[in-house]
PDB file of C-alpha atoms in Angstrom:
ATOM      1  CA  UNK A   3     -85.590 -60.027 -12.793  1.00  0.00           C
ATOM      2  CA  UNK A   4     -85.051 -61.340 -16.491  1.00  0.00           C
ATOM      3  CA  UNK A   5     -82.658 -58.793 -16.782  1.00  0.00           C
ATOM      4  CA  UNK A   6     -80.379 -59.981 -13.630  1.00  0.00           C
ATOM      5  CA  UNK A   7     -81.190 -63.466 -14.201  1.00  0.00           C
ATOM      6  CA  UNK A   8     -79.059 -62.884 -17.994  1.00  0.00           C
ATOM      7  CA  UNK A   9     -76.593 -61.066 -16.456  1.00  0.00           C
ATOM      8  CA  UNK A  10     -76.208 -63.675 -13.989  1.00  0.00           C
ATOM      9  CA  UNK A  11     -76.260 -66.070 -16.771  1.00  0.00           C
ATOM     10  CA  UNK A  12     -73.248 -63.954 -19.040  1.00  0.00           C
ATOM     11  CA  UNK A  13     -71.197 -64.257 -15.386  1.00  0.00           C
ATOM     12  CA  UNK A  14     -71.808 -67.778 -15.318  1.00  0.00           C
ATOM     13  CA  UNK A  15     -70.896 -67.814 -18.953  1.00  0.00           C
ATOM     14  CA  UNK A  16     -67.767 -66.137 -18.244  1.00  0.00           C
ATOM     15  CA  UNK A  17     -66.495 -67.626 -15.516  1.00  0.00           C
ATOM     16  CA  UNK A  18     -66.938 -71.082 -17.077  1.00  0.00           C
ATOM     17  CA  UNK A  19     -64.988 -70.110 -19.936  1.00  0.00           C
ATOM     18  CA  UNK A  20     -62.282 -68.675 -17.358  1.00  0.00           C
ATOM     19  CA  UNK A  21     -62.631 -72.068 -16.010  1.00  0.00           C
ATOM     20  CA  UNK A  22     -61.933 -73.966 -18.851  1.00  0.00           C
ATOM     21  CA  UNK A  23     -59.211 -71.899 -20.103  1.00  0.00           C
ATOM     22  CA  UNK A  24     -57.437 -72.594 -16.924  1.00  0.00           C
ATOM     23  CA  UNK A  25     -57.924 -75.987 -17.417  1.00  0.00           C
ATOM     24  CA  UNK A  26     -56.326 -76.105 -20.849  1.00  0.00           C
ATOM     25  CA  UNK A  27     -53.486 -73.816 -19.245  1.00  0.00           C
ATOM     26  CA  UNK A  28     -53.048 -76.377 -16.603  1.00  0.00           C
ATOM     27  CA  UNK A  29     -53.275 -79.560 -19.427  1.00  0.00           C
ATOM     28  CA  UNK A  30     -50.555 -77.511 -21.633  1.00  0.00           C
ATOM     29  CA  UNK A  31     -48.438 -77.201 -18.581  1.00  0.00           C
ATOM     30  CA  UNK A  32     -48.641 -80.596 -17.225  1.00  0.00           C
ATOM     31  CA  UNK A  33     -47.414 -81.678 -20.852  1.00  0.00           C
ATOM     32  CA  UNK A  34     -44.316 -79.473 -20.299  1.00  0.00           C
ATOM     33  CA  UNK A  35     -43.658 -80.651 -17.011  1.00  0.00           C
ATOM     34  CA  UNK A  36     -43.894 -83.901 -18.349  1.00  0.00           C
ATOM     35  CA  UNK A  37     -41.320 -83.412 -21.261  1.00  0.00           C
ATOM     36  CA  UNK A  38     -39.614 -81.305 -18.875  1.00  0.00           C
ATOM     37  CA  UNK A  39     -38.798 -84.680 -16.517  1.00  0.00           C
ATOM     38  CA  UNK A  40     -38.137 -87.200 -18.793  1.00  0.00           C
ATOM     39  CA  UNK A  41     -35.281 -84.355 -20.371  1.00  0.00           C
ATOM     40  CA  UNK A  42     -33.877 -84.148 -17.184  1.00  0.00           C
ATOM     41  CA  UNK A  43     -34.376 -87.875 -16.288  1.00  0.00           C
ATOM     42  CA  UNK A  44     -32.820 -88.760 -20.077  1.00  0.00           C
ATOM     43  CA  UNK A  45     -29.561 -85.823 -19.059  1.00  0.00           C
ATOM     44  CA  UNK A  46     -29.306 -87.278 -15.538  1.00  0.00           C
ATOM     45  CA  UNK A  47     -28.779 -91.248 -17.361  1.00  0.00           C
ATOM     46  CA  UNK A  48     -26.129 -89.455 -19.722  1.00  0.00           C
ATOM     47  CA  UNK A  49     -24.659 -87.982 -17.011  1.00  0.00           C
ATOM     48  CA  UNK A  50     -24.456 -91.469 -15.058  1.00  0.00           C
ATOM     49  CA  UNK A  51     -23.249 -92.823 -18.363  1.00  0.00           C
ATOM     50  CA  UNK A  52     -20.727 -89.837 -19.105  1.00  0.00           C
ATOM     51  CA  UNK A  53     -19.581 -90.533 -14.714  1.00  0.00           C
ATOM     52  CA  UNK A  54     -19.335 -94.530 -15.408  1.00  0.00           C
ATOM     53  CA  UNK A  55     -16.936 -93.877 -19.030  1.00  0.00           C
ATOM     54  CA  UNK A  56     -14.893 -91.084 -16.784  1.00  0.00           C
ATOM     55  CA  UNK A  57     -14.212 -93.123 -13.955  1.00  0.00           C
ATOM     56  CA  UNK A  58     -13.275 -95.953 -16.285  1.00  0.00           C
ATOM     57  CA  UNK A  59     -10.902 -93.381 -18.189  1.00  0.00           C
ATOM     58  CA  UNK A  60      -9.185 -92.289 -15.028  1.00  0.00           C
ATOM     59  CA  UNK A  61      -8.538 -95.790 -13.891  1.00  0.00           C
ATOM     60  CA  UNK A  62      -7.021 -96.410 -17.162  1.00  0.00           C
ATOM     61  CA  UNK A  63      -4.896 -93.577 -17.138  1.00  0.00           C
ATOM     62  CA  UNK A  64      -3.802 -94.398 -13.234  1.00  0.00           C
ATOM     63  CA  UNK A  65      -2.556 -97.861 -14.407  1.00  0.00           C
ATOM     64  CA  UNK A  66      -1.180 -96.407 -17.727  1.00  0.00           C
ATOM     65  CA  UNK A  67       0.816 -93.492 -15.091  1.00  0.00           C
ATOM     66  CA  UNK A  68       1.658 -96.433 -12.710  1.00  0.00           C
ATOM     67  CA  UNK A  69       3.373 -98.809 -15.757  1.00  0.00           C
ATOM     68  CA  UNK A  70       5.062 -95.401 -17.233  1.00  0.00           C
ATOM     69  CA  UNK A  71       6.595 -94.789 -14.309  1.00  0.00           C
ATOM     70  CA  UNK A  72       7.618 -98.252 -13.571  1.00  0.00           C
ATOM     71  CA  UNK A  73       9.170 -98.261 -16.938  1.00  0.00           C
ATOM     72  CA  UNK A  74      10.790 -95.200 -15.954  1.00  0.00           C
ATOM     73  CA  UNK A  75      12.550 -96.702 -13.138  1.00  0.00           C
ATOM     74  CA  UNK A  76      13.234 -99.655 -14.974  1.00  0.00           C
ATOM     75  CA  UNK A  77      15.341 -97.919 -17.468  1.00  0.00           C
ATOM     76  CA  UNK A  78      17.226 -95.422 -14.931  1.00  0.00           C
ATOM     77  CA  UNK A  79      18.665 -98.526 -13.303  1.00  0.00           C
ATOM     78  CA  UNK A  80      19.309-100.293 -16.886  1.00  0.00           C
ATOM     79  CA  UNK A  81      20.940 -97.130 -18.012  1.00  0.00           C
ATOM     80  CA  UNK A  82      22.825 -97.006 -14.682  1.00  0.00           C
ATOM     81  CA  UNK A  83      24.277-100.898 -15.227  1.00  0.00           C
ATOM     82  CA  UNK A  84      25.047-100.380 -18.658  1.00  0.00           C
ATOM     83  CA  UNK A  85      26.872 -96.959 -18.013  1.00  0.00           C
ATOM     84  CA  UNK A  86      28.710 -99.377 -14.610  1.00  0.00           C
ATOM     85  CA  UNK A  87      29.316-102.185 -17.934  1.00  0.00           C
ATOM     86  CA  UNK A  88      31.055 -99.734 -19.739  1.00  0.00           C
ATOM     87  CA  UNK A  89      33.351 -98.617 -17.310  1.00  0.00           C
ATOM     88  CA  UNK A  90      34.394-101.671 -16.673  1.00  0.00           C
ATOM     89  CA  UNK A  91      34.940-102.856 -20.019  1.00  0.00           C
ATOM     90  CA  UNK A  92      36.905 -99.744 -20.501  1.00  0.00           C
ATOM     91  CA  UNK A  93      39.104-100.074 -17.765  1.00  0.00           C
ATOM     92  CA  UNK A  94      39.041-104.102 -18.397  1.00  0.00           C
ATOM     93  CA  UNK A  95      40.441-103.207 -21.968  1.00  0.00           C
ATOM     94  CA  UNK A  96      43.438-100.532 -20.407  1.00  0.00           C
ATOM     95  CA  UNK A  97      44.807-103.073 -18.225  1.00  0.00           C
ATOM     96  CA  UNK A  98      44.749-105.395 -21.163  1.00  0.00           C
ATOM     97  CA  UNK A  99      46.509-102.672 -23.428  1.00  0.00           C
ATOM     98  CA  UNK A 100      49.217-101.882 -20.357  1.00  0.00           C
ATOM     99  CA  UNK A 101      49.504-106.055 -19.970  1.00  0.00           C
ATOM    100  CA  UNK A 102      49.851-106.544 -23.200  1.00  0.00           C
ATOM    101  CA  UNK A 103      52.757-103.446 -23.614  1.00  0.00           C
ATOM    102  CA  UNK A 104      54.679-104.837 -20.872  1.00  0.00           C
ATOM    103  CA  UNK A 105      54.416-108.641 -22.532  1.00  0.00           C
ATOM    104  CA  UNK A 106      56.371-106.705 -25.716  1.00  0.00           C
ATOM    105  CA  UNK A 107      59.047-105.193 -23.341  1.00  0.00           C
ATOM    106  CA  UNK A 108      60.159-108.625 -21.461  1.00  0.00           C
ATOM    107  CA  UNK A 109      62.640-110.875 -22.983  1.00  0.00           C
ATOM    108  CA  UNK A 110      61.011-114.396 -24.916  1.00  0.00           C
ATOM    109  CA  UNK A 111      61.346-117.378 -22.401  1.00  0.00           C
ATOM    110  CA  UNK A 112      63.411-120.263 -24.757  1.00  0.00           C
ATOM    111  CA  UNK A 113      62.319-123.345 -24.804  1.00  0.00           C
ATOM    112  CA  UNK A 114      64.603-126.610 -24.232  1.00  0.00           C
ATOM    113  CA  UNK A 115      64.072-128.645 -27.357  1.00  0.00           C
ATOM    114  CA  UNK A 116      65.723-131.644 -26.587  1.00  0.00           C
TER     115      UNK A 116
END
């Protein structure tokens, strides 16, 4: 029975060495789960961070798109006046011209000096 009692023992030997190697497989992997979280907690943050500075961005940009385009308008209708202010002044100054031709052509009104 010695003999089975030390094989016995070399099983028992064995299979608490199997048992501790697990445990130092399931330590080592319980550390990398652990790094593995606070990675992904530490990406989803810059994520949330990155999101936050986007939506800031594009709310920027809308308003910066919203003043260009009311600029935009702003200087169609300025453009428009100005082209309606030069017409005028242009036909303003060829009435003038004619006016002023016709004042050449009609005889000087004497005065009475008395």
């Amino acid at each position: 029975m010695t003999q089975q009692g030390a094989v016995l023992q070399g099983y028992n030997n064995e299979l608490v060495k199997c048992i501790e190697d697990l445990c130092i497989q399931k330590e080592e992997l319980n550390r990398q789960i652990q790094q593995a979280e606070e990675e992904k907690n530490k990406l989803q943050h810059e994520i949330q961070v990155l999101k936050d500075q986007l939506d800031c961005v594009c709310e920027n940009l809308a308003q910066k798109v919203a003043s260009r385009n009311e600029l935009d308008k702003i200087l169609a209708e300025t453009e428009a006046a100005y082209m309606k202010i030069l017409d005028s002044s242009r036909t303003l100054l060829n009435v003038l011209k004619k006016e002023v031709g016709s004042l050449k052509h009609t005889p000087e009104l004497k005065t009475n000096v008395t």
